[in-house]
PDB file of C-alpha atoms in Angstrom:
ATOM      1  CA  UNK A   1      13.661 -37.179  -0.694  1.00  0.00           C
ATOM      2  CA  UNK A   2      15.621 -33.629  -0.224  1.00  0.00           C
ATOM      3  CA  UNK A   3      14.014 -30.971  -2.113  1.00  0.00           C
ATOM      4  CA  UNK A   4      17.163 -30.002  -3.176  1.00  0.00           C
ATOM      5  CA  UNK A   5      18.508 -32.681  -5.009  1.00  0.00           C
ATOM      6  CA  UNK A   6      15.495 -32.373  -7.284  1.00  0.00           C
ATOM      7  CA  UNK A   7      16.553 -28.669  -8.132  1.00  0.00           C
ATOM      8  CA  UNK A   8      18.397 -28.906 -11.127  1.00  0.00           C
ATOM      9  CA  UNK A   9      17.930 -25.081 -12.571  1.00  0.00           C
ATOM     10  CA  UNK A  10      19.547 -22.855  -9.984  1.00  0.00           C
ATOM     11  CA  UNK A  11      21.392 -24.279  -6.553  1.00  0.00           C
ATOM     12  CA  UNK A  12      18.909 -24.686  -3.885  1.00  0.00           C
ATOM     13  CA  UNK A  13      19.371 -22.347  -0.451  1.00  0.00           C
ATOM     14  CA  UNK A  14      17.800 -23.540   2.768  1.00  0.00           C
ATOM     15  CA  UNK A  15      16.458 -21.215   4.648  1.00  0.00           C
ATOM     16  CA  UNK A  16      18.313 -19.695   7.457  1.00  0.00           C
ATOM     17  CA  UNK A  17      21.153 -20.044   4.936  1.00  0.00           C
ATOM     18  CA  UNK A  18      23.476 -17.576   3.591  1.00  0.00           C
ATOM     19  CA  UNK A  19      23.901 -17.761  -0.006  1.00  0.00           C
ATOM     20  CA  UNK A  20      27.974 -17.069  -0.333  1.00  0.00           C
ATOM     21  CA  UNK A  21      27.406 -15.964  -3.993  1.00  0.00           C
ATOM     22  CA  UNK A  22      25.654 -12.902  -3.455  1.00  0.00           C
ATOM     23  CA  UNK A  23      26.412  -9.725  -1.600  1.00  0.00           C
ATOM     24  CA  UNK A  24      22.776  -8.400  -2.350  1.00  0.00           C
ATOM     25  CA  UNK A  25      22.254  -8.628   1.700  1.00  0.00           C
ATOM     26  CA  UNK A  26      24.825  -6.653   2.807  1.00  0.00           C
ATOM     27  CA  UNK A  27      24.032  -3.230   5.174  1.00  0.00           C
ATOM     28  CA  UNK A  28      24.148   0.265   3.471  1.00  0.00           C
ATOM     29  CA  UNK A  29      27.474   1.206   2.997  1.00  0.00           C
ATOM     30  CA  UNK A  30      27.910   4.070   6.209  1.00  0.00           C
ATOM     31  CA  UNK A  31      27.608   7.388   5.320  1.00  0.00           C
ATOM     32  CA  UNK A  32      29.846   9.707   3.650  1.00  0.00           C
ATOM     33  CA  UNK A  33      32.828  10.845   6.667  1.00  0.00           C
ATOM     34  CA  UNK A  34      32.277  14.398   6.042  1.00  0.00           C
ATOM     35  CA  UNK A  35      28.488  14.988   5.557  1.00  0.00           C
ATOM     36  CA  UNK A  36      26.134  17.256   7.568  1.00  0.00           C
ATOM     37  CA  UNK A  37      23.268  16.360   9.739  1.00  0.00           C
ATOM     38  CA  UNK A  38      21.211  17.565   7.469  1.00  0.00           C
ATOM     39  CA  UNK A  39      22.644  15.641   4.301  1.00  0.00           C
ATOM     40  CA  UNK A  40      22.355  11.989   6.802  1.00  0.00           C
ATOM     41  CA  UNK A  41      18.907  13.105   7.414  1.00  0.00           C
ATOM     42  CA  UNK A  42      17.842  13.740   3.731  1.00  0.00           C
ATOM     43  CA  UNK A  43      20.440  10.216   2.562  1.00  0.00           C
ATOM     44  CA  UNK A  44      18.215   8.245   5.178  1.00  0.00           C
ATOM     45  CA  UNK A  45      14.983   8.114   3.694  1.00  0.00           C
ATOM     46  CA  UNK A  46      16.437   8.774   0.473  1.00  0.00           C
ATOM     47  CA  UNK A  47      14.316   6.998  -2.389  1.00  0.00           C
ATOM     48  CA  UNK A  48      16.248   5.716  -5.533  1.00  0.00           C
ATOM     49  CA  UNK A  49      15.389   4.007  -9.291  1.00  0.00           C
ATOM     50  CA  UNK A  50      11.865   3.252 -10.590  1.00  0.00           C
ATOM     51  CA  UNK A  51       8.936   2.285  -9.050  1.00  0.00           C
ATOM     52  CA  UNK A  52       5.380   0.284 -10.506  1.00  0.00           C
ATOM     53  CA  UNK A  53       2.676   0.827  -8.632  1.00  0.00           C
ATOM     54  CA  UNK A  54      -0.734  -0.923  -9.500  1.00  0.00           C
ATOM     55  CA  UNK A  55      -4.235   0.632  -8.778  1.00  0.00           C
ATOM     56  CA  UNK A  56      -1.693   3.534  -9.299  1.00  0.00           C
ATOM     57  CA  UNK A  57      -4.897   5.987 -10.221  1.00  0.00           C
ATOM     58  CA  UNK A  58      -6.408   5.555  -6.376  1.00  0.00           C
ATOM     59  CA  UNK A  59      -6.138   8.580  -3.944  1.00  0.00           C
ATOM     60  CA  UNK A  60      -4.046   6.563  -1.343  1.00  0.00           C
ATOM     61  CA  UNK A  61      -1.491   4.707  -4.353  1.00  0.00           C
ATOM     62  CA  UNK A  62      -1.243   8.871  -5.828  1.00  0.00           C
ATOM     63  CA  UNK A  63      -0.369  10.353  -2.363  1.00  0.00           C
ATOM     64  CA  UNK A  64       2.118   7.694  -1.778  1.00  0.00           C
ATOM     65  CA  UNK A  65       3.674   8.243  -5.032  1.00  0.00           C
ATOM     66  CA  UNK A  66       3.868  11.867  -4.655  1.00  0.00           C
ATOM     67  CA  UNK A  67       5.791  10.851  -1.683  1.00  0.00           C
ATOM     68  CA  UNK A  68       8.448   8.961  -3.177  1.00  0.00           C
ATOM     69  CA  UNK A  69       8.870  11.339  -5.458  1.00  0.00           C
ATOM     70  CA  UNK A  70       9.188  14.001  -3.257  1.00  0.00           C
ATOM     71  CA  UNK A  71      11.903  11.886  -1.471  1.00  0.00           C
ATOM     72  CA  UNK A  72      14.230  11.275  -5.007  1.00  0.00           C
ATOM     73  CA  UNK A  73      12.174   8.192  -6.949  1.00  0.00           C
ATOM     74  CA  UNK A  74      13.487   8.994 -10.679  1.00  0.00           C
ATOM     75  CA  UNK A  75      10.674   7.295 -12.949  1.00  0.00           C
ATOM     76  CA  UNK A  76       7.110   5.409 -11.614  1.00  0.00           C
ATOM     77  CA  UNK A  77       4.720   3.543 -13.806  1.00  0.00           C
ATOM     78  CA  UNK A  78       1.084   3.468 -12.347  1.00  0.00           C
ATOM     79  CA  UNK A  79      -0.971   0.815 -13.478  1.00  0.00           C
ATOM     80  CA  UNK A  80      -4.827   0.740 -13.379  1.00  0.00           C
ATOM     81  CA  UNK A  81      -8.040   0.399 -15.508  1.00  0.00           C
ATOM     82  CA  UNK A  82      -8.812   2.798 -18.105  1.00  0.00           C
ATOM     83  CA  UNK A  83     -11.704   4.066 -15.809  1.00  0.00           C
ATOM     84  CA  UNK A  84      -9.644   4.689 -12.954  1.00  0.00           C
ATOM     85  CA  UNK A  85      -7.523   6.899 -14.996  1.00  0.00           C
ATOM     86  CA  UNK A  86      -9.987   8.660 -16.252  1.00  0.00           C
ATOM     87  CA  UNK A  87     -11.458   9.630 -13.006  1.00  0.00           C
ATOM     88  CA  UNK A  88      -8.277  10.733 -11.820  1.00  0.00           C
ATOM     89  CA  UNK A  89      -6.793  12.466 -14.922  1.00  0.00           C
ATOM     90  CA  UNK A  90      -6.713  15.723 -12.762  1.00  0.00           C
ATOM     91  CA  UNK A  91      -4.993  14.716 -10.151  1.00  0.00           C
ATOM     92  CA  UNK A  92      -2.389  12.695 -12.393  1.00  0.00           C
ATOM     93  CA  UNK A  93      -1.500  15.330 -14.390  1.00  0.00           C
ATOM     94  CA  UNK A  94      -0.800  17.569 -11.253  1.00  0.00           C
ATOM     95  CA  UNK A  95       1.954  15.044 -10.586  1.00  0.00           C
ATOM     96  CA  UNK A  96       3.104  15.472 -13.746  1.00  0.00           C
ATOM     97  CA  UNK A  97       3.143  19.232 -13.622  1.00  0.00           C
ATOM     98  CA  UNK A  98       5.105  19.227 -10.221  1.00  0.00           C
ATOM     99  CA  UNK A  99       8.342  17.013 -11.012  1.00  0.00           C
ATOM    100  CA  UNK A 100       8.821  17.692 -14.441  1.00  0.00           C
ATOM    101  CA  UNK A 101      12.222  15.808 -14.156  1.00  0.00           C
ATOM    102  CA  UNK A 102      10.533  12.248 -13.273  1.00  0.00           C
ATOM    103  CA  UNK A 103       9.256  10.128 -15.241  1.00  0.00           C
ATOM    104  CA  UNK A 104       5.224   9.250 -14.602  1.00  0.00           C
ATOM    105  CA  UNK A 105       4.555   6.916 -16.977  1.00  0.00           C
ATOM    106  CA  UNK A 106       0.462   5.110 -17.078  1.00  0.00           C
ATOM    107  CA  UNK A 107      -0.602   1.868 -18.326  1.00  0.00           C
ATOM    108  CA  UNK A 108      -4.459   0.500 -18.634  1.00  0.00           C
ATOM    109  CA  UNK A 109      -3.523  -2.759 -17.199  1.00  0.00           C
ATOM    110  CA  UNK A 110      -6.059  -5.558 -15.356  1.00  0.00           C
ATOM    111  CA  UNK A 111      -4.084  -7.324 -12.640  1.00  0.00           C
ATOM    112  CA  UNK A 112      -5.928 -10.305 -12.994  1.00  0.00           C
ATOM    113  CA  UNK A 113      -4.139 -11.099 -16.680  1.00  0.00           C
ATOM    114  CA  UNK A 114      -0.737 -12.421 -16.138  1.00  0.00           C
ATOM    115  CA  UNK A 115       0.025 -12.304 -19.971  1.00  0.00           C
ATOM    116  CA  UNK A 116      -1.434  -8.484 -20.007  1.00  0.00           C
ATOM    117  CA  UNK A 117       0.794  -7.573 -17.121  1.00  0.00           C
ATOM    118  CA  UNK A 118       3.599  -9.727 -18.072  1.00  0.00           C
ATOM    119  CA  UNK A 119       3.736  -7.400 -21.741  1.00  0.00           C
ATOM    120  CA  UNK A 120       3.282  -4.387 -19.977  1.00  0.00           C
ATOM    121  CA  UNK A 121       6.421  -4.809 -17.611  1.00  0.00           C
ATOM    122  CA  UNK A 122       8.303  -5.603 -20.796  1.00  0.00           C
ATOM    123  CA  UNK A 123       7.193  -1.553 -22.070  1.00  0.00           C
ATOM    124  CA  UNK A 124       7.618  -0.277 -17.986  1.00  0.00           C
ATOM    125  CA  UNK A 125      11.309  -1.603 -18.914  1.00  0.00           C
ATOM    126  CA  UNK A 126      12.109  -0.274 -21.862  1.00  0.00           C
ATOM    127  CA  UNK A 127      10.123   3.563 -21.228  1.00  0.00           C
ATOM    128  CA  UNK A 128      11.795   3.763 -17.935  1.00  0.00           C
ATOM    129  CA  UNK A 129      15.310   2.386 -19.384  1.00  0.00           C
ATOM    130  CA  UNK A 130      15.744  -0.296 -16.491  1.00  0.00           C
ATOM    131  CA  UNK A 131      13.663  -2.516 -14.193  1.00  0.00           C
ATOM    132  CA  UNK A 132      11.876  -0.943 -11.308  1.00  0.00           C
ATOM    133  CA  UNK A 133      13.754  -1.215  -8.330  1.00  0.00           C
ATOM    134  CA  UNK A 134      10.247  -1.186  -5.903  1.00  0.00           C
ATOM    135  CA  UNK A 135       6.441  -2.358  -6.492  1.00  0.00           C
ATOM    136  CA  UNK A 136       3.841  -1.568  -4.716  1.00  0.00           C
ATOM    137  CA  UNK A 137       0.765  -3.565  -5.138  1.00  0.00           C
ATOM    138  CA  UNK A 138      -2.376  -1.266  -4.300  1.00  0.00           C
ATOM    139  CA  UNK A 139      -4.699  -2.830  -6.888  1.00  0.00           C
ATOM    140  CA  UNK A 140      -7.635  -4.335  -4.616  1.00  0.00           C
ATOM    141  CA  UNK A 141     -11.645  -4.321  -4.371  1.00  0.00           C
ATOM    142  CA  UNK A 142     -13.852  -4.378  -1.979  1.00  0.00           C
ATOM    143  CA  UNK A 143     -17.367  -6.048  -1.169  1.00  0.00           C
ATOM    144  CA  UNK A 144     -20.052  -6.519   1.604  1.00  0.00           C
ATOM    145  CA  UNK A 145     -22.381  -9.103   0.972  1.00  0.00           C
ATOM    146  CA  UNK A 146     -23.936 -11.273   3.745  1.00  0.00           C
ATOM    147  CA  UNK A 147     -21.823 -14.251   3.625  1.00  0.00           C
ATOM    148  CA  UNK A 148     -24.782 -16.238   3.598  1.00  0.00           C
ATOM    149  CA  UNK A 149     -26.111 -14.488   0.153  1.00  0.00           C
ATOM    150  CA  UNK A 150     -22.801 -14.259  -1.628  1.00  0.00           C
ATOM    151  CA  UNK A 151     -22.903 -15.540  -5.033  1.00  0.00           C
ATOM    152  CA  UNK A 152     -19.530 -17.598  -5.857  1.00  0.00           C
ATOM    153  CA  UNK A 153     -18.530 -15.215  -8.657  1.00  0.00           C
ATOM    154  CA  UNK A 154     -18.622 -12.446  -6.314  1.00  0.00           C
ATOM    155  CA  UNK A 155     -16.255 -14.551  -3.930  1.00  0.00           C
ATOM    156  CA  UNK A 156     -14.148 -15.320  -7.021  1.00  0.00           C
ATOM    157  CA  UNK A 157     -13.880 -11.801  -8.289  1.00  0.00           C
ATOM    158  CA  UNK A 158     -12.478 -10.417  -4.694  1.00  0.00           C
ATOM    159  CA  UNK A 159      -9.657 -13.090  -4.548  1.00  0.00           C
ATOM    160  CA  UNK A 160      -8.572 -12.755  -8.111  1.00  0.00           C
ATOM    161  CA  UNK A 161      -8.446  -9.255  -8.096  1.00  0.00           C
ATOM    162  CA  UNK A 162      -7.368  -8.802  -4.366  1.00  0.00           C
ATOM    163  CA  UNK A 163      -5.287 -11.802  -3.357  1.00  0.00           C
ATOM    164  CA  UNK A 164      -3.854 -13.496  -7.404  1.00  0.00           C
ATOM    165  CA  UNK A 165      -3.592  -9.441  -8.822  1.00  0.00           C
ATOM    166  CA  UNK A 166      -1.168  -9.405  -5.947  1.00  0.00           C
ATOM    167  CA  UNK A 167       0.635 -12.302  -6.703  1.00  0.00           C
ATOM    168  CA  UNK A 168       0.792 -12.027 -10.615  1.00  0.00           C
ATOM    169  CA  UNK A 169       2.408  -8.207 -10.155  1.00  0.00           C
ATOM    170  CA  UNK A 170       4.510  -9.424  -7.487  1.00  0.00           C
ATOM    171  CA  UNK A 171       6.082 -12.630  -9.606  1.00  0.00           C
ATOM    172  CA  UNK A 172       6.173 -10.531 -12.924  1.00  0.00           C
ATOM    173  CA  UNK A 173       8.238  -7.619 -11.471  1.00  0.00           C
ATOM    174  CA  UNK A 174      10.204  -9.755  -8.937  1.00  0.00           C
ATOM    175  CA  UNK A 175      10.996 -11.585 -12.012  1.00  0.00           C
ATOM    176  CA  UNK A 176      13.162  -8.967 -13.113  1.00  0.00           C
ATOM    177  CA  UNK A 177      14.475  -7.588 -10.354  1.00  0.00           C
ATOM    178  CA  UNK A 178      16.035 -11.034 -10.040  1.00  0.00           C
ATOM    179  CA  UNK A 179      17.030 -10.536 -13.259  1.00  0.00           C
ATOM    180  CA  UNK A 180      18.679  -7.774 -12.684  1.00  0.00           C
ATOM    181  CA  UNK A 181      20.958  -8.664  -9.440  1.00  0.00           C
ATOM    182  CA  UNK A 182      20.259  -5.240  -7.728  1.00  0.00           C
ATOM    183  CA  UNK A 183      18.103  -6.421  -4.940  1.00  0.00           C
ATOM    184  CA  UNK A 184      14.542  -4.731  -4.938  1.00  0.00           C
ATOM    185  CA  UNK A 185      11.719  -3.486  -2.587  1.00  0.00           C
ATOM    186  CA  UNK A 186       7.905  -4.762  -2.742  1.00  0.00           C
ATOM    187  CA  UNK A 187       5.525  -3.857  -0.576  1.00  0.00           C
ATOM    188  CA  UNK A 188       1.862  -5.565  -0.583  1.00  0.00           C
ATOM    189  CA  UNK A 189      -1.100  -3.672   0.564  1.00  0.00           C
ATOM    190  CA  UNK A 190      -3.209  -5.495   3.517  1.00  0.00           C
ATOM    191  CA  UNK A 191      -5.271  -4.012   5.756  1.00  0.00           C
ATOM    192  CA  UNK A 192      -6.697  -4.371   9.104  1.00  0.00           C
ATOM    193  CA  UNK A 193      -9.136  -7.035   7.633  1.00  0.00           C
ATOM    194  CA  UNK A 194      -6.393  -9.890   7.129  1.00  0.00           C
ATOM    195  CA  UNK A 195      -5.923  -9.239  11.133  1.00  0.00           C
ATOM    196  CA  UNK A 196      -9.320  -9.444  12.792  1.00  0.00           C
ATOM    197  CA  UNK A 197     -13.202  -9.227  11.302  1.00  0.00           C
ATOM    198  CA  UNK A 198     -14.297  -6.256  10.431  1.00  0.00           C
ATOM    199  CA  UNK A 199     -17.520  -4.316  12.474  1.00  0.00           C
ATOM    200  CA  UNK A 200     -20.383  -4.021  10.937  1.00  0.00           C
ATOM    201  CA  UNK A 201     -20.115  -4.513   7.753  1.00  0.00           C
ATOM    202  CA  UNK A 202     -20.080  -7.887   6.488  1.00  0.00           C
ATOM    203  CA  UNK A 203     -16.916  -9.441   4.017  1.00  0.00           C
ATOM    204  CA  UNK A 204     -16.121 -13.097   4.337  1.00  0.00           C
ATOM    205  CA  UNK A 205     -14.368 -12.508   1.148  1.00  0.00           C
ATOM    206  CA  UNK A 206     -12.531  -9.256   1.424  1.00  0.00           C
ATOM    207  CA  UNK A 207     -10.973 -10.205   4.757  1.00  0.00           C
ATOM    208  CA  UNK A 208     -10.366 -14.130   3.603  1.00  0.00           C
ATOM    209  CA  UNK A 209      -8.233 -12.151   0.517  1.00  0.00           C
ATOM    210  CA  UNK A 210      -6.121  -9.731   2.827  1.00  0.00           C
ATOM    211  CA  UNK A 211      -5.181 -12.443   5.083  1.00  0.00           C
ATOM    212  CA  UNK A 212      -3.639 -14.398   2.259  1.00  0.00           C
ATOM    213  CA  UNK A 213      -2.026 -10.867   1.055  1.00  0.00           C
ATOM    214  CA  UNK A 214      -0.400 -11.021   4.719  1.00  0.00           C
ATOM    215  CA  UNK A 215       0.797 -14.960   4.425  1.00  0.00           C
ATOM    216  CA  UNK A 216       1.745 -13.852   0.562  1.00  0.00           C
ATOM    217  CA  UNK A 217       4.883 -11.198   2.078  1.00  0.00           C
ATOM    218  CA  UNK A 218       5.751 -13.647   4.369  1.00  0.00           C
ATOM    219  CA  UNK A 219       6.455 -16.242   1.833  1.00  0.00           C
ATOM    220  CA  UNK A 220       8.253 -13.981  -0.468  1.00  0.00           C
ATOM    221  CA  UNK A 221      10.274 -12.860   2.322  1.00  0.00           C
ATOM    222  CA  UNK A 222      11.778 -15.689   2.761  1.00  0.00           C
ATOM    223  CA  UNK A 223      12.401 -16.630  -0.789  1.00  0.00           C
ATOM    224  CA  UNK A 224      13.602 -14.057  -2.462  1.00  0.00           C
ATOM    225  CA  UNK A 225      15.342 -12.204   0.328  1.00  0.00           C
ATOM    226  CA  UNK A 226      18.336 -13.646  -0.801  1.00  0.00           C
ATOM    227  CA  UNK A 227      18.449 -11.470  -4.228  1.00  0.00           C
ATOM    228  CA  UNK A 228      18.252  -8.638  -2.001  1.00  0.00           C
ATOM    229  CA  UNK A 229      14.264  -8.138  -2.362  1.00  0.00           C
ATOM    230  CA  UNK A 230      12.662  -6.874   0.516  1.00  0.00           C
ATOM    231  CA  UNK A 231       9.000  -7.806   1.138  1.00  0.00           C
ATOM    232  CA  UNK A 232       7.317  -6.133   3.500  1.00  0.00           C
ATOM    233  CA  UNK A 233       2.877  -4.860   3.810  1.00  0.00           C
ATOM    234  CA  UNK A 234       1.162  -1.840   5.171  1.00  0.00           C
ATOM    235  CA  UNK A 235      -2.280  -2.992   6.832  1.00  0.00           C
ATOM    236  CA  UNK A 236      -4.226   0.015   6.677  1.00  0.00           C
ATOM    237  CA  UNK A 237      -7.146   0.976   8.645  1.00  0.00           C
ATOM    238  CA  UNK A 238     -10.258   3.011   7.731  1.00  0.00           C
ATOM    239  CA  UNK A 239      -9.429   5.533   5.623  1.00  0.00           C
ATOM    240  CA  UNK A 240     -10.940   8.743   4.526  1.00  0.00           C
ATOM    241  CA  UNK A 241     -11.135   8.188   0.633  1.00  0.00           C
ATOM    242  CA  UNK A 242     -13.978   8.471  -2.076  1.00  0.00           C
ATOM    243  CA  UNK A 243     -14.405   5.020  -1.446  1.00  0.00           C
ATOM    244  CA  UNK A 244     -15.596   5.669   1.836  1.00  0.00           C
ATOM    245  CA  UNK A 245     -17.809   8.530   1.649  1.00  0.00           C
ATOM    246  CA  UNK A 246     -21.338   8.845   0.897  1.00  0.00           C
ATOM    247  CA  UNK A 247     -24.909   9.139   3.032  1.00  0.00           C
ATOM    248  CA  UNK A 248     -25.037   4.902   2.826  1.00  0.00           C
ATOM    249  CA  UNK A 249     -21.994   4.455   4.666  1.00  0.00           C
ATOM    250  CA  UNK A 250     -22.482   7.619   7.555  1.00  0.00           C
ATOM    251  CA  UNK A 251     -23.807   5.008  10.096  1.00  0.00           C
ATOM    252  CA  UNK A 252     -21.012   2.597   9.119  1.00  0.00           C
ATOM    253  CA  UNK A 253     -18.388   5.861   9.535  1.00  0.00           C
ATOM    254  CA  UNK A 254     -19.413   6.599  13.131  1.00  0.00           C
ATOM    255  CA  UNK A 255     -19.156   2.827  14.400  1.00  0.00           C
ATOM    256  CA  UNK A 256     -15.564   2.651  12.479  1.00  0.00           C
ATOM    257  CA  UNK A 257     -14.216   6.161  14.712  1.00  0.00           C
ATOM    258  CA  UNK A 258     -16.124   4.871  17.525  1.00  0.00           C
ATOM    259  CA  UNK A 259     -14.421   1.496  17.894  1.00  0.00           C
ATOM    260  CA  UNK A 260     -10.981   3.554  17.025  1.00  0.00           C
ATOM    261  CA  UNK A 261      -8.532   5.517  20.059  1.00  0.00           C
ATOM    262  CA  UNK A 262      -8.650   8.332  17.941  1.00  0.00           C
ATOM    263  CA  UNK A 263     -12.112   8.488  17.172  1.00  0.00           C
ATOM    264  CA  UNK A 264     -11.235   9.202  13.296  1.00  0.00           C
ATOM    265  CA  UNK A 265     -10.495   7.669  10.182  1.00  0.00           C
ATOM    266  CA  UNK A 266      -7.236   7.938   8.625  1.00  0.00           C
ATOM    267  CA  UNK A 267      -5.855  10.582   5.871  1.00  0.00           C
ATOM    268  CA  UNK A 268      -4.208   9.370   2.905  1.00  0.00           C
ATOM    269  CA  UNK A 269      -1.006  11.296   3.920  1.00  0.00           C
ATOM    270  CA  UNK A 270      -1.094   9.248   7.062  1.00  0.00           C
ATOM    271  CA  UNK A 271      -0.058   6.261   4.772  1.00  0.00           C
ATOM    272  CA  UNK A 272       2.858   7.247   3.107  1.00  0.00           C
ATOM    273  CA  UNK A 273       5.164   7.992   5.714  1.00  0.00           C
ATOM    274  CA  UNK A 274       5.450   4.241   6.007  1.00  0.00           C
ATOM    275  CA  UNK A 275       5.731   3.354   2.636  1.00  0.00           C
ATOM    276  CA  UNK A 276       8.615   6.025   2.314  1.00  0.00           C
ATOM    277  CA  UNK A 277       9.894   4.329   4.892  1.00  0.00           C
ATOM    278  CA  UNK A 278       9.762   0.896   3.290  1.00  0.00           C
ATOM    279  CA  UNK A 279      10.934   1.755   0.134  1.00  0.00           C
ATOM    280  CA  UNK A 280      13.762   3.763   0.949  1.00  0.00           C
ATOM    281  CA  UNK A 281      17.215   2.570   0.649  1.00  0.00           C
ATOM    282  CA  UNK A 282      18.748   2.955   3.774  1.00  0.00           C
ATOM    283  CA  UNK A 283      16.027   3.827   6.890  1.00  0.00           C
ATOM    284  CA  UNK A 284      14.009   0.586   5.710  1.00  0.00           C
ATOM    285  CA  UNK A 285      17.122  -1.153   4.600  1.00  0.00           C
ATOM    286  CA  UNK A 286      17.004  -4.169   7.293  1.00  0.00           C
ATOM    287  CA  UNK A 287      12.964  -4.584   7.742  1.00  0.00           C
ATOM    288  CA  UNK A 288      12.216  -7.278   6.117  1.00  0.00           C
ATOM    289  CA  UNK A 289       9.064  -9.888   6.287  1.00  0.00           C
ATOM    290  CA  UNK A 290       6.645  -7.050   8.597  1.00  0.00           C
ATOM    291  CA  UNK A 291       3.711  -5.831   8.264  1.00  0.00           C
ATOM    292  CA  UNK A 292       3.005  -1.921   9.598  1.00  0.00           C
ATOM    293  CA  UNK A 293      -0.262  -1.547  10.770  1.00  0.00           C
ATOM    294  CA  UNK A 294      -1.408   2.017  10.171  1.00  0.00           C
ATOM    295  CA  UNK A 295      -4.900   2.481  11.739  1.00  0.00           C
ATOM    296  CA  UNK A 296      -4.460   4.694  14.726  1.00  0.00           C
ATOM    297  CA  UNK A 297      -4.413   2.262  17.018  1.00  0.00           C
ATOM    298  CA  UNK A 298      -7.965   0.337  16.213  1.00  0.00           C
ATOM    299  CA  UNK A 299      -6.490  -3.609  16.195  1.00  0.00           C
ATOM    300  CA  UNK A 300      -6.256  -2.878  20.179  1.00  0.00           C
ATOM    301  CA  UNK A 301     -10.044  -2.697  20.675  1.00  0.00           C
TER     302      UNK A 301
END
């Protein structure tokens, strides 16, 4: 039986096809005859329309946003839990403070609920007066627990928030950037731990949920390329956030920049170079399907 005979709602596209009803995969149009070096250079990372970003209160999701902002993003809704916000109500409003012209909209949202998040991109719609044009899904948990000694609601809890949190924002917004026939950007956060085991610590579950993050983009990317939605991941290494501090995890810190060629974590400014680059109109414009591993170098030990 061919899959595609039993389609019946929308005209099925093989893959490796090209769809001849939509121009949504063309290349940037070339740029403007008469502008400057420095005008190609600004137009090439350039950052356009509205962005969602969930675990949007978390240092690295809040330095990356700054970023795209910094680089012409127009509105961003950050989705987290009311906690998260809370603890970051500081830095948030600093955001606010320094592009006064952009929307930053927030949203108490759990990415678990796909009827919670599926209201809430109905309001990111309507506040921001259009869909958002890029997601970026850095909602995620982690846990070490002796695999041996992990109690199946633990193991439950990592994958639905980690690996399903992932896939509910990613259906609900690609959803309307279908919808809206003006192609799209989403990038899914990974990490190092959907590539190899991590060292020491132990999590069966955290690593089991990246991995499927990885096998997630891949997926998408070949689905929904043709509506012009790019679907690319960042696996990042260890980096130097709250999470990662504290006298418990010292020993844990100087086997991580040990094991590493640069014999350091990672900053959270280290990260958003790349997802400038993904999200931007033209420099990412024909990277599509990759993951960019961003952990100075540590996957080659």
């Amino acid at each position: 039986m061919d899959p595609c005979k039993e389609q019946k709602k929308m005209p099925c596209i093989r893959l490796g096809e090209a769809d001849p009803a939509t121009t949504l995969t063309r290349p940037p149009a070339p740029f403007p005859t008469h502008s400057t070096a420095e005008q190609r250079a600004e137009m090439r990372f350039g950052v356009h329309g509205n962005a969602v970003f969930t675990g949007g209160a978390g240092v690295l999701a809040l330095a990356s946003a700054r970023a795209l902002l910094e680089h012409g993003l127009e509105g961003i809704a950050l989705l987290d839990l009311s906690r998260a916000f809370e603890q970051s109500e500081a830095n948030i409003r600093a955001l606010r403070a320094d592009f006064p012209g952009g929307k930053i909209l927030t949203y108490p949202c759990d990415v678990t609920d796909a009827k919670e998040m599926s209201g809430v991109a109905e309001r990111i719609r309507d506040q921001l007066g259009a869909p958002p044009k890029i997601l970026c899904c850095f909602a995620g948990i982690v846990g070490c627990v002796a695999a041996e000694e992990m109690e199946i609601e633990q193991w439950r809890r990592l994958i639905d928030v980690n690996t399903t949190g992932s896939w509910i924002a990613a259906q609900t917004f690609g959803k309307q950037m279908i919808a809206a026939a003006q192609g799209g950007r989403i990038v899914l956060v990974a990490s190092i731990s959907g590539h190899r085991v991590n060292f020491p610590q132990p999590q069966v579950a955290y690593n089991v949920s990246k991995a499927a993050v990885l096998h997630m983009r891949s997926s998408l990317a070949a689905e929904w390329t043709r509506y012009g939605i790019r679907v690319n991941s960042i696996s990042p290494g260890y980096m130097d956030t709250p999470l990662n501090e504290g006298e418990d995890l010292e020993a844990w810190r100087q086997v991580w920049a040990e094991r590493n060629p640069m014999r350091r974590m990672g900053s959270p400014q280290e990260l958003t170079g790349p997802v400038v680059f993904l999200c931007s109109d033209i420099g990412g414009s024909y990277v599509n399907g990759a993951d960019i591993v961003v952990d100075g170098g540590g996957l080659v030990f």
